[in-house]
PDB file of C-alpha atoms in Angstrom:
ATOM      1  CA  MET A   1       2.272 -23.095  -9.320  1.00 48.00           C
ATOM      2  CA  SER A   2       3.018 -25.087  -6.181  1.00 53.00           C
ATOM      3  CA  ASP A   3      -0.031 -25.207  -3.960  1.00 66.00           C
ATOM      4  CA  THR A   4       2.211 -24.782  -0.907  1.00 87.00           C
ATOM      5  CA  VAL A   5       3.382 -21.217  -1.609  1.00 97.00           C
ATOM      6  CA  VAL A   6       1.592 -18.163  -0.270  1.00 98.00           C
ATOM      7  CA  GLN A   7       0.362 -16.969  -3.664  1.00 98.00           C
ATOM      8  CA  ALA A   8      -1.469 -20.234  -4.329  1.00 97.00           C
ATOM      9  CA  ARG A   9      -2.884 -20.381  -0.808  1.00 97.00           C
ATOM     10  CA  ALA A  10      -4.191 -16.838  -1.073  1.00 98.00           C
ATOM     11  CA  GLU A  11      -5.657 -17.477  -4.521  1.00 97.00           C
ATOM     12  CA  ALA A  12      -7.540 -20.465  -3.143  1.00 97.00           C
ATOM     13  CA  VAL A  13      -9.082 -18.290  -0.425  1.00 98.00           C
ATOM     14  CA  VAL A  14     -10.200 -15.627  -2.891  1.00 97.00           C
ATOM     15  CA  LEU A  15     -11.708 -18.182  -5.266  1.00 97.00           C
ATOM     16  CA  GLU A  16     -13.439 -20.280  -2.586  1.00 98.00           C
ATOM     17  CA  ARG A  17     -17.205 -19.983  -3.101  1.00 97.00           C
ATOM     18  CA  ASP A  18     -18.527 -21.447   0.136  1.00 98.00           C
ATOM     19  CA  PRO A  19     -18.580 -18.760   2.854  1.00 98.00           C
ATOM     20  CA  ALA A  20     -17.759 -21.082   5.747  1.00 98.00           C
ATOM     21  CA  ALA A  21     -14.924 -22.725   3.829  1.00 98.00           C
ATOM     22  CA  LYS A  22     -13.570 -19.297   2.799  1.00 98.00           C
ATOM     23  CA  CYS A  23     -13.548 -18.185   6.438  1.00 98.00           C
ATOM     24  CA  ASP A  24     -11.749 -21.346   7.547  1.00 98.00           C
ATOM     25  CA  ALA A  25      -9.203 -21.007   4.738  1.00 98.00           C
ATOM     26  CA  ALA A  26      -8.532 -17.352   5.588  1.00 98.00           C
ATOM     27  CA  ALA A  27      -7.933 -18.232   9.244  1.00 98.00           C
ATOM     28  CA  ALA A  28      -5.633 -21.101   8.278  1.00 98.00           C
ATOM     29  CA  LEU A  29      -3.684 -18.887   5.886  1.00 98.00           C
ATOM     30  CA  TYR A  30      -3.007 -16.339   8.622  1.00 98.00           C
ATOM     31  CA  ASP A  31      -1.982 -19.032  11.076  1.00 98.00           C
ATOM     32  CA  ASP A  32       0.458 -20.518   8.583  1.00 97.00           C
ATOM     33  CA  VAL A  33       1.902 -17.181   7.417  1.00 98.00           C
ATOM     34  CA  ARG A  34       2.550 -15.831  10.910  1.00 98.00           C
ATOM     35  CA  ASN A  35       4.103 -19.129  11.979  1.00 97.00           C
ATOM     36  CA  ASP A  36       6.329 -19.328   8.869  1.00 96.00           C
ATOM     37  CA  ARG A  37       4.709 -22.518   7.618  1.00 96.00           C
ATOM     38  CA  VAL A  38       4.210 -21.310   4.047  1.00 97.00           C
ATOM     39  CA  PRO A  39       6.896 -19.998   1.651  1.00 97.00           C
ATOM     40  CA  LEU A  40       6.308 -16.331   0.772  1.00 97.00           C
ATOM     41  CA  GLN A  41       6.730 -16.916  -2.943  1.00 96.00           C
ATOM     42  CA  HIS A  42       4.825 -15.563  -5.962  1.00 97.00           C
ATOM     43  CA  PRO A  43       5.907 -17.658  -8.951  1.00 95.00           C
ATOM     44  CA  ASP A  44       3.059 -16.618 -11.264  1.00 95.00           C
ATOM     45  CA  THR A  45       1.944 -13.299 -12.720  1.00 95.00           C
ATOM     46  CA  PRO A  46      -1.166 -12.375 -10.744  1.00 96.00           C
ATOM     47  CA  ARG A  47      -4.421 -12.484 -12.648  1.00 94.00           C
ATOM     48  CA  ARG A  48      -7.395 -10.200 -12.392  1.00 93.00           C
ATOM     49  CA  PHE A  49     -10.335 -11.593 -10.466  1.00 93.00           C
ATOM     50  CA  GLU A  50     -13.312  -9.915 -12.110  1.00 90.00           C
ATOM     51  CA  ILE A  51     -15.546 -12.108  -9.950  1.00 89.00           C
ATOM     52  CA  PRO A  52     -14.077 -13.647  -6.783  1.00 93.00           C
ATOM     53  CA  GLY A  53     -15.423 -16.830  -5.277  1.00 94.00           C
ATOM     54  CA  ARG A  54     -18.925 -16.261  -3.945  1.00 95.00           C
ATOM     55  CA  PRO A  55     -22.064 -18.335  -3.459  1.00 95.00           C
ATOM     56  CA  GLU A  56     -24.963 -18.133  -5.921  1.00 94.00           C
ATOM     57  CA  ARG A  57     -26.807 -15.983  -3.418  1.00 94.00           C
ATOM     58  CA  PRO A  58     -27.086 -13.141  -2.554  1.00 94.00           C
ATOM     59  CA  ALA A  59     -28.301 -11.697  -5.824  1.00 90.00           C
ATOM     60  CA  LEU A  60     -26.158  -8.714  -6.820  1.00 87.00           C
ATOM     61  CA  VAL A  61     -28.089  -5.597  -7.824  1.00 87.00           C
ATOM     62  CA  SER A  62     -27.447  -1.902  -8.273  1.00 81.00           C
ATOM     63  CA  PRO A  63     -27.266  -0.004  -4.972  1.00 78.00           C
ATOM     64  CA  ARG A  64     -30.361   1.915  -6.106  1.00 77.00           C
ATOM     65  CA  GLU A  65     -32.314  -1.349  -6.254  1.00 76.00           C
ATOM     66  CA  LEU A  66     -31.625  -2.350  -2.672  1.00 78.00           C
ATOM     67  CA  PRO A  67     -34.806  -2.173  -0.568  1.00 75.00           C
ATOM     68  CA  ARG A  68     -34.808   0.337   2.266  1.00 77.00           C
ATOM     69  CA  ARG A  69     -36.008  -1.076   5.576  1.00 74.00           C
ATOM     70  CA  GLY A  70     -36.201   0.657   8.924  1.00 84.00           C
ATOM     71  CA  LEU A  71     -34.578  -0.786  12.021  1.00 89.00           C
ATOM     72  CA  GLY A  72     -37.918  -0.816  13.837  1.00 87.00           C
ATOM     73  CA  SER A  73     -38.747  -4.260  12.439  1.00 90.00           C
ATOM     74  CA  GLU A  74     -36.914  -7.574  12.684  1.00 91.00           C
ATOM     75  CA  PRO A  75     -36.664  -7.874   8.883  1.00 92.00           C
ATOM     76  CA  GLY A  76     -35.198  -4.380   8.785  1.00 93.00           C
ATOM     77  CA  ARG A  77     -32.560  -5.217  11.377  1.00 95.00           C
ATOM     78  CA  ALA A  78     -31.799  -8.459   9.552  1.00 95.00           C
ATOM     79  CA  ALA A  79     -31.387  -6.553   6.281  1.00 94.00           C
ATOM     80  CA  LEU A  80     -28.828  -4.265   7.941  1.00 95.00           C
ATOM     81  CA  LEU A  81     -26.928  -7.204   9.410  1.00 96.00           C
ATOM     82  CA  HIS A  82     -26.966  -8.853   5.998  1.00 96.00           C
ATOM     83  CA  ALA A  83     -25.539  -5.746   4.340  1.00 94.00           C
ATOM     84  CA  LEU A  84     -22.764  -5.631   6.926  1.00 96.00           C
ATOM     85  CA  ALA A  85     -22.062  -9.352   6.517  1.00 97.00           C
ATOM     86  CA  HIS A  86     -21.751  -8.834   2.764  1.00 96.00           C
ATOM     87  CA  ILE A  87     -19.214  -6.068   3.353  1.00 94.00           C
ATOM     88  CA  GLU A  88     -17.187  -8.364   5.595  1.00 97.00           C
ATOM     89  CA  PHE A  89     -17.390 -11.213   3.073  1.00 97.00           C
ATOM     90  CA  ASN A  90     -15.947  -8.941   0.414  1.00 94.00           C
ATOM     91  CA  ALA A  91     -13.376  -7.641   2.863  1.00 95.00           C
ATOM     92  CA  ILE A  92     -11.972 -11.167   3.247  1.00 97.00           C
ATOM     93  CA  ASN A  93     -11.310 -11.201  -0.487  1.00 96.00           C
ATOM     94  CA  LEU A  94      -9.899  -7.675  -0.472  1.00 95.00           C
ATOM     95  CA  ALA A  95      -7.369  -8.419   2.256  1.00 97.00           C
ATOM     96  CA  VAL A  96      -6.279 -11.813   0.965  1.00 98.00           C
ATOM     97  CA  ASP A  97      -6.010 -10.480  -2.586  1.00 97.00           C
ATOM     98  CA  ALA A  98      -3.221  -8.206  -1.326  1.00 97.00           C
ATOM     99  CA  VAL A  99      -1.364 -11.318  -0.130  1.00 98.00           C
ATOM    100  CA  TYR A 100      -1.925 -12.951  -3.519  1.00 98.00           C
ATOM    101  CA  ARG A 101      -1.213  -9.995  -5.771  1.00 97.00           C
ATOM    102  CA  PHE A 102       1.842  -8.112  -4.564  1.00 97.00           C
ATOM    103  CA  PRO A 103       5.176 -10.011  -4.711  1.00 97.00           C
ATOM    104  CA  ASP A 104       8.563  -9.307  -3.154  1.00 96.00           C
ATOM    105  CA  MET A 105       7.214  -7.574  -0.062  1.00 97.00           C
ATOM    106  CA  GLU A 106       8.708  -7.994   3.388  1.00 97.00           C
ATOM    107  CA  ARG A 107       7.281 -10.687   5.632  1.00 98.00           C
ATOM    108  CA  ASP A 108       5.318  -8.197   7.770  1.00 98.00           C
ATOM    109  CA  PHE A 109       3.218  -7.198   4.757  1.00 98.00           C
ATOM    110  CA  TYR A 110       1.930 -10.735   4.265  1.00 98.00           C
ATOM    111  CA  VAL A 111       1.427 -11.266   7.992  1.00 98.00           C
ATOM    112  CA  ASP A 112      -0.540  -8.014   8.213  1.00 98.00           C
ATOM    113  CA  TRP A 113      -2.899  -8.690   5.318  1.00 98.00           C
ATOM    114  CA  ALA A 114      -3.383 -12.359   6.155  1.00 98.00           C
ATOM    115  CA  ARG A 115      -4.320 -11.184   9.644  1.00 98.00           C
ATOM    116  CA  VAL A 116      -6.819  -8.693   8.242  1.00 98.00           C
ATOM    117  CA  GLY A 117      -8.342 -11.446   6.114  1.00 98.00           C
ATOM    118  CA  ALA A 118      -8.719 -13.696   9.155  1.00 98.00           C
ATOM    119  CA  ASP A 119     -10.281 -10.845  11.141  1.00 98.00           C
ATOM    120  CA  GLU A 120     -12.782 -10.134   8.368  1.00 98.00           C
ATOM    121  CA  ALA A 121     -13.660 -13.833   8.277  1.00 98.00           C
ATOM    122  CA  ARG A 122     -14.308 -13.722  12.020  1.00 98.00           C
ATOM    123  CA  HIS A 123     -16.476 -10.624  11.575  1.00 98.00           C
ATOM    124  CA  PHE A 124     -18.465 -12.333   8.838  1.00 98.00           C
ATOM    125  CA  GLY A 125     -19.026 -15.323  11.103  1.00 98.00           C
ATOM    126  CA  MET A 126     -20.267 -13.082  13.921  1.00 98.00           C
ATOM    127  CA  LEU A 127     -22.733 -11.295  11.667  1.00 98.00           C
ATOM    128  CA  ARG A 128     -23.898 -14.495  10.009  1.00 98.00           C
ATOM    129  CA  GLY A 129     -24.520 -15.921  13.462  1.00 98.00           C
ATOM    130  CA  LEU A 130     -26.678 -12.914  14.331  1.00 98.00           C
ATOM    131  CA  LEU A 131     -28.635 -13.445  11.114  1.00 98.00           C
ATOM    132  CA  ASN A 132     -29.091 -17.121  11.948  1.00 98.00           C
ATOM    133  CA  ASP A 133     -30.351 -16.184  15.420  1.00 97.00           C
ATOM    134  CA  ARG A 134     -33.059 -14.131  13.701  1.00 96.00           C
ATOM    135  CA  GLY A 135     -34.066 -16.905  11.313  1.00 97.00           C
ATOM    136  CA  TYR A 136     -32.126 -15.607   8.303  1.00 97.00           C
ATOM    137  CA  ASP A 137     -28.894 -16.472   6.538  1.00 98.00           C
ATOM    138  CA  TYR A 138     -26.358 -14.855   4.264  1.00 98.00           C
ATOM    139  CA  GLY A 139     -27.906 -14.730   0.807  1.00 96.00           C
ATOM    140  CA  ASP A 140     -31.460 -14.041   1.954  1.00 96.00           C
ATOM    141  CA  PHE A 141     -31.295 -10.373   0.896  1.00 94.00           C
ATOM    142  CA  PRO A 142     -29.884  -8.773  -2.274  1.00 93.00           C
ATOM    143  CA  ALA A 143     -26.529  -6.999  -2.157  1.00 91.00           C
ATOM    144  CA  HIS A 144     -24.293  -4.883  -4.389  1.00 86.00           C
ATOM    145  CA  ASN A 145     -20.776  -5.361  -5.705  1.00 82.00           C
ATOM    146  CA  GLY A 146     -19.282  -1.911  -5.177  1.00 77.00           C
ATOM    147  CA  LEU A 147     -16.481  -3.018  -2.892  1.00 79.00           C
ATOM    148  CA  TRP A 148     -15.090  -5.568  -5.287  1.00 85.00           C
ATOM    149  CA  GLU A 149     -15.338  -3.134  -8.177  1.00 85.00           C
ATOM    150  CA  THR A 150     -12.817  -0.979  -6.286  1.00 86.00           C
ATOM    151  CA  ALA A 151     -10.573  -4.010  -5.840  1.00 87.00           C
ATOM    152  CA  VAL A 152     -10.514  -4.504  -9.603  1.00 91.00           C
ATOM    153  CA  LYS A 153      -9.763  -0.821 -10.209  1.00 91.00           C
ATOM    154  CA  THR A 154      -6.768  -0.975  -7.868  1.00 93.00           C
ATOM    155  CA  ASP A 155      -5.285  -4.364  -8.732  1.00 93.00           C
ATOM    156  CA  HIS A 156      -2.461  -2.920 -10.835  1.00 94.00           C
ATOM    157  CA  ASP A 157      -0.655  -0.832  -8.248  1.00 96.00           C
ATOM    158  CA  LEU A 158       0.197  -1.388  -4.579  1.00 97.00           C
ATOM    159  CA  LEU A 159       0.158   2.321  -3.773  1.00 97.00           C
ATOM    160  CA  VAL A 160      -3.290   2.817  -5.311  1.00 97.00           C
ATOM    161  CA  ARG A 161      -4.654  -0.255  -3.516  1.00 97.00           C
ATOM    162  CA  MET A 162      -3.322   0.881  -0.147  1.00 97.00           C
ATOM    163  CA  ALA A 163      -4.698   4.381  -0.679  1.00 96.00           C
ATOM    164  CA  LEU A 164      -8.222   3.510  -1.719  1.00 95.00           C
ATOM    165  CA  VAL A 165      -9.141   0.264   0.030  1.00 94.00           C
ATOM    166  CA  PRO A 166      -8.063   0.707   3.656  1.00 95.00           C
ATOM    167  CA  ARG A 167      -7.953   4.527   3.692  1.00 96.00           C
ATOM    168  CA  VAL A 168     -11.291   5.056   1.926  1.00 94.00           C
ATOM    169  CA  LEU A 169     -13.442   1.923   2.018  1.00 92.00           C
ATOM    170  CA  GLU A 170     -12.454   0.493   5.391  1.00 94.00           C
ATOM    171  CA  ALA A 171     -12.115   3.918   6.944  1.00 96.00           C
ATOM    172  CA  ARG A 172     -15.717   4.627   5.979  1.00 95.00           C
ATOM    173  CA  GLY A 173     -16.662   1.781   8.291  1.00 95.00           C
ATOM    174  CA  ILE A 174     -14.990   3.661  11.137  1.00 97.00           C
ATOM    175  CA  ASP A 175     -17.134   6.689  10.310  1.00 97.00           C
ATOM    176  CA  VAL A 176     -20.529   4.991  10.177  1.00 96.00           C
ATOM    177  CA  THR A 177     -20.300   2.240  12.786  1.00 97.00           C
ATOM    178  CA  PRO A 178     -20.812   4.404  15.905  1.00 97.00           C
ATOM    179  CA  GLY A 179     -24.061   5.751  14.447  1.00 96.00           C
ATOM    180  CA  LEU A 180     -25.248   2.256  13.577  1.00 96.00           C
ATOM    181  CA  MET A 181     -24.481   1.110  17.107  1.00 97.00           C
ATOM    182  CA  LYS A 182     -26.514   3.984  18.527  1.00 96.00           C
ATOM    183  CA  SER A 183     -29.479   3.161  16.280  1.00 95.00           C
ATOM    184  CA  LEU A 184     -29.334  -0.547  17.112  1.00 96.00           C
ATOM    185  CA  ARG A 185     -29.091   0.178  20.814  1.00 96.00           C
ATOM    186  CA  GLY A 186     -32.204   2.307  20.444  1.00 95.00           C
ATOM    187  CA  VAL A 187     -34.201  -0.709  19.230  1.00 95.00           C
ATOM    188  CA  GLY A 188     -32.783  -3.068  21.834  1.00 95.00           C
ATOM    189  CA  ALA A 189     -30.472  -5.057  19.523  1.00 96.00           C
ATOM    190  CA  GLU A 190     -27.686  -5.311  22.093  1.00 97.00           C
ATOM    191  CA  ASP A 191     -26.231  -8.453  20.526  1.00 97.00           C
ATOM    192  CA  ALA A 192     -25.670  -6.552  17.293  1.00 97.00           C
ATOM    193  CA  VAL A 193     -24.218  -3.582  19.199  1.00 98.00           C
ATOM    194  CA  ALA A 194     -21.685  -5.872  20.907  1.00 98.00           C
ATOM    195  CA  ALA A 195     -20.630  -7.363  17.571  1.00 98.00           C
ATOM    196  CA  LEU A 196     -20.233  -3.949  15.949  1.00 98.00           C
ATOM    197  CA  ASP A 197     -18.158  -2.717  18.871  1.00 98.00           C
ATOM    198  CA  VAL A 198     -15.670  -5.535  18.212  1.00 98.00           C
ATOM    199  CA  ILE A 199     -15.700  -4.819  14.483  1.00 98.00           C
ATOM    200  CA  TYR A 200     -15.225  -1.057  15.018  1.00 98.00           C
ATOM    201  CA  HIS A 201     -12.046  -1.479  17.053  1.00 98.00           C
ATOM    202  CA  ASP A 202     -10.678  -4.125  14.693  1.00 98.00           C
ATOM    203  CA  GLU A 203     -11.314  -1.877  11.695  1.00 97.00           C
ATOM    204  CA  ILE A 204      -9.344   0.934  13.304  1.00 98.00           C
ATOM    205  CA  GLU A 205      -6.379  -1.447  13.445  1.00 98.00           C
ATOM    206  CA  HIS A 206      -6.962  -2.529   9.834  1.00 98.00           C
ATOM    207  CA  VAL A 207      -6.930   1.070   8.642  1.00 98.00           C
ATOM    208  CA  HIS A 208      -3.790   1.640  10.701  1.00 98.00           C
ATOM    209  CA  ILE A 209      -2.186  -1.275   8.815  1.00 98.00           C
ATOM    210  CA  GLY A 210      -3.316   0.264   5.530  1.00 98.00           C
ATOM    211  CA  ASN A 211      -1.874   3.628   6.526  1.00 97.00           C
ATOM    212  CA  ARG A 212       1.440   1.981   7.344  1.00 98.00           C
ATOM    213  CA  TRP A 213       1.746   0.336   3.946  1.00 98.00           C
ATOM    214  CA  PHE A 214       0.403   3.355   2.073  1.00 98.00           C
ATOM    215  CA  HIS A 215       3.151   5.488   3.569  1.00 98.00           C
ATOM    216  CA  ALA A 216       5.712   2.794   2.809  1.00 98.00           C
ATOM    217  CA  ALA A 217       4.547   2.635  -0.811  1.00 98.00           C
ATOM    218  CA  CYS A 218       4.718   6.417  -1.091  1.00 98.00           C
ATOM    219  CA  GLY A 219       8.291   6.302   0.174  1.00 98.00           C
ATOM    220  CA  TRP A 220       9.283   3.660  -2.372  1.00 97.00           C
ATOM    221  CA  ALA A 221       7.730   5.755  -5.153  1.00 97.00           C
ATOM    222  CA  ASN A 222       9.164   9.071  -3.851  1.00 98.00           C
ATOM    223  CA  GLN A 223       5.634  10.452  -3.494  1.00 97.00           C
ATOM    224  CA  GLU A 224       4.455  12.844  -0.782  1.00 97.00           C
ATOM    225  CA  PRO A 225       1.614  10.976   1.018  1.00 97.00           C
ATOM    226  CA  ARG A 226      -0.871  13.782   1.636  1.00 96.00           C
ATOM    227  CA  ALA A 227      -0.799  15.163  -1.905  1.00 96.00           C
ATOM    228  CA  THR A 228      -0.730  11.670  -3.390  1.00 97.00           C
ATOM    229  CA  PHE A 229      -3.813  10.570  -1.462  1.00 96.00           C
ATOM    230  CA  ASN A 230      -5.782  13.642  -2.491  1.00 94.00           C
ATOM    231  CA  SER A 231      -4.738  13.178  -6.108  1.00 94.00           C
ATOM    232  CA  LEU A 232      -5.786   9.516  -6.134  1.00 95.00           C
ATOM    233  CA  ILE A 233      -9.209  10.318  -4.683  1.00 92.00           C
ATOM    234  CA  ARG A 234      -9.748  12.843  -7.441  1.00 90.00           C
ATOM    235  CA  GLU A 235      -8.494  10.437 -10.116  1.00 91.00           C
ATOM    236  CA  TYR A 236     -10.243   7.251  -9.072  1.00 90.00           C
ATOM    237  CA  MET A 237     -13.283   8.588  -7.243  1.00 85.00           C
ATOM    238  CA  SER A 238     -13.808  11.823  -9.162  1.00 78.00           C
ATOM    239  CA  GLY A 239     -13.088  13.641  -5.914  1.00 65.00           C
ATOM    240  CA  ARG A 240     -16.286  12.274  -4.367  1.00 80.00           C
ATOM    241  CA  ILE A 241     -16.007  11.173  -0.777  1.00 89.00           C
ATOM    242  CA  LYS A 242     -18.655  11.039   1.912  1.00 89.00           C
ATOM    243  CA  GLY A 243     -18.586  12.542   5.379  1.00 91.00           C
ATOM    244  CA  PRO A 244     -19.027  13.108   8.207  1.00 94.00           C
ATOM    245  CA  PHE A 245     -15.817  11.578   9.492  1.00 97.00           C
ATOM    246  CA  ASP A 246     -15.081   9.983  12.837  1.00 97.00           C
ATOM    247  CA  ARG A 247     -12.036  12.102  13.502  1.00 97.00           C
ATOM    248  CA  GLU A 248     -11.122  10.389  16.757  1.00 97.00           C
ATOM    249  CA  GLY A 249     -11.319   6.927  15.220  1.00 97.00           C
ATOM    250  CA  ARG A 250      -9.411   7.971  12.114  1.00 98.00           C
ATOM    251  CA  LEU A 251      -6.692   9.634  14.182  1.00 98.00           C
ATOM    252  CA  HIS A 252      -6.244   6.381  16.109  1.00 98.00           C
ATOM    253  CA  ALA A 253      -6.010   4.656  12.716  1.00 98.00           C
ATOM    254  CA  GLY A 254      -3.101   6.836  11.637  1.00 97.00           C
ATOM    255  CA  PHE A 255      -4.656   9.752   9.759  1.00 97.00           C
ATOM    256  CA  THR A 256      -3.335  13.226  10.527  1.00 96.00           C
ATOM    257  CA  GLU A 257      -5.413  16.277  11.373  1.00 97.00           C
ATOM    258  CA  GLU A 258      -4.326  17.844   8.066  1.00 96.00           C
ATOM    259  CA  GLU A 259      -5.484  14.809   6.097  1.00 96.00           C
ATOM    260  CA  LEU A 260      -8.854  14.907   7.833  1.00 97.00           C
ATOM    261  CA  ASP A 261      -9.175  18.607   7.015  1.00 96.00           C
ATOM    262  CA  ASP A 262      -8.510  17.712   3.357  1.00 95.00           C
ATOM    263  CA  LEU A 263     -11.200  15.010   3.432  1.00 95.00           C
ATOM    264  CA  GLU A 264     -13.748  17.344   4.967  1.00 95.00           C
ATOM    265  CA  ALA A 265     -13.004  19.895   2.267  1.00 93.00           C
ATOM    266  CA  LEU A 266     -13.441  17.245  -0.445  1.00 90.00           C
ATOM    267  CA  ALA A 267     -16.718  16.076   1.085  1.00 90.00           C
ATOM    268  CA  ALA A 268     -17.975  19.647   1.219  1.00 89.00           C
ATOM    269  CA  GLU A 269     -17.217  20.063  -2.505  1.00 84.00           C
ATOM    270  CA  GLY A 270     -19.583  17.196  -3.255  1.00 69.00           C
ATOM    271  CA  THR A 271     -22.520  18.491  -1.242  1.00 57.00           C
TER     272      THR A 271
END
């Protein structure tokens, strides 16, 4: 594989282990894709990344093993920032994997997902900086691997990936971020609130991008989007989805009122 084509460039980002180097590579990939400096070619059959590039730390544990810390202490606030940074680190891989994995798409697809990868890298850098300001760094707390497990589950099908990653995983960030901002404001962590405000509005745009390509994929497959989304949640997530939902944020991100009603009904089934 030529190392100048987009598939190889994206693969290098996903496999990069050093967080700072991964962020720089993601930003460079977006800059080159949007400025037509890299051929949008996929000469090789994409491979499954069971484990993407990541540093030796943080230790990955079951979500049940993660310590629970309140935001009333500096270590507790740092633990929250670390958890969010870990989400953003994985989100770099998730976005860039779409650039790597799915061939023969129109140029806008690769521009969109390279942009999302660069945004997630910027978010990670912001959160890592907040950790550093508090005397911590990425890797100082344990984390879990749930996000990447979903990437592996959806690596065989564009429609499934677009349904479950942006419309479920990223959209959940829209739901929970306003509450986190309120809690952090209550303990005087205004620097963290400012960072999360940036991330919240960026994530709305990312979910909007995901909605766009989900609907496109449904059209190519002659599938009705609303029914298809509900069916995929039941198939891949056993119908389990968490609320409450930030309806205003999700509407800005391209969900319909009917889709949000469906999600609330699904969430109620699981309670």
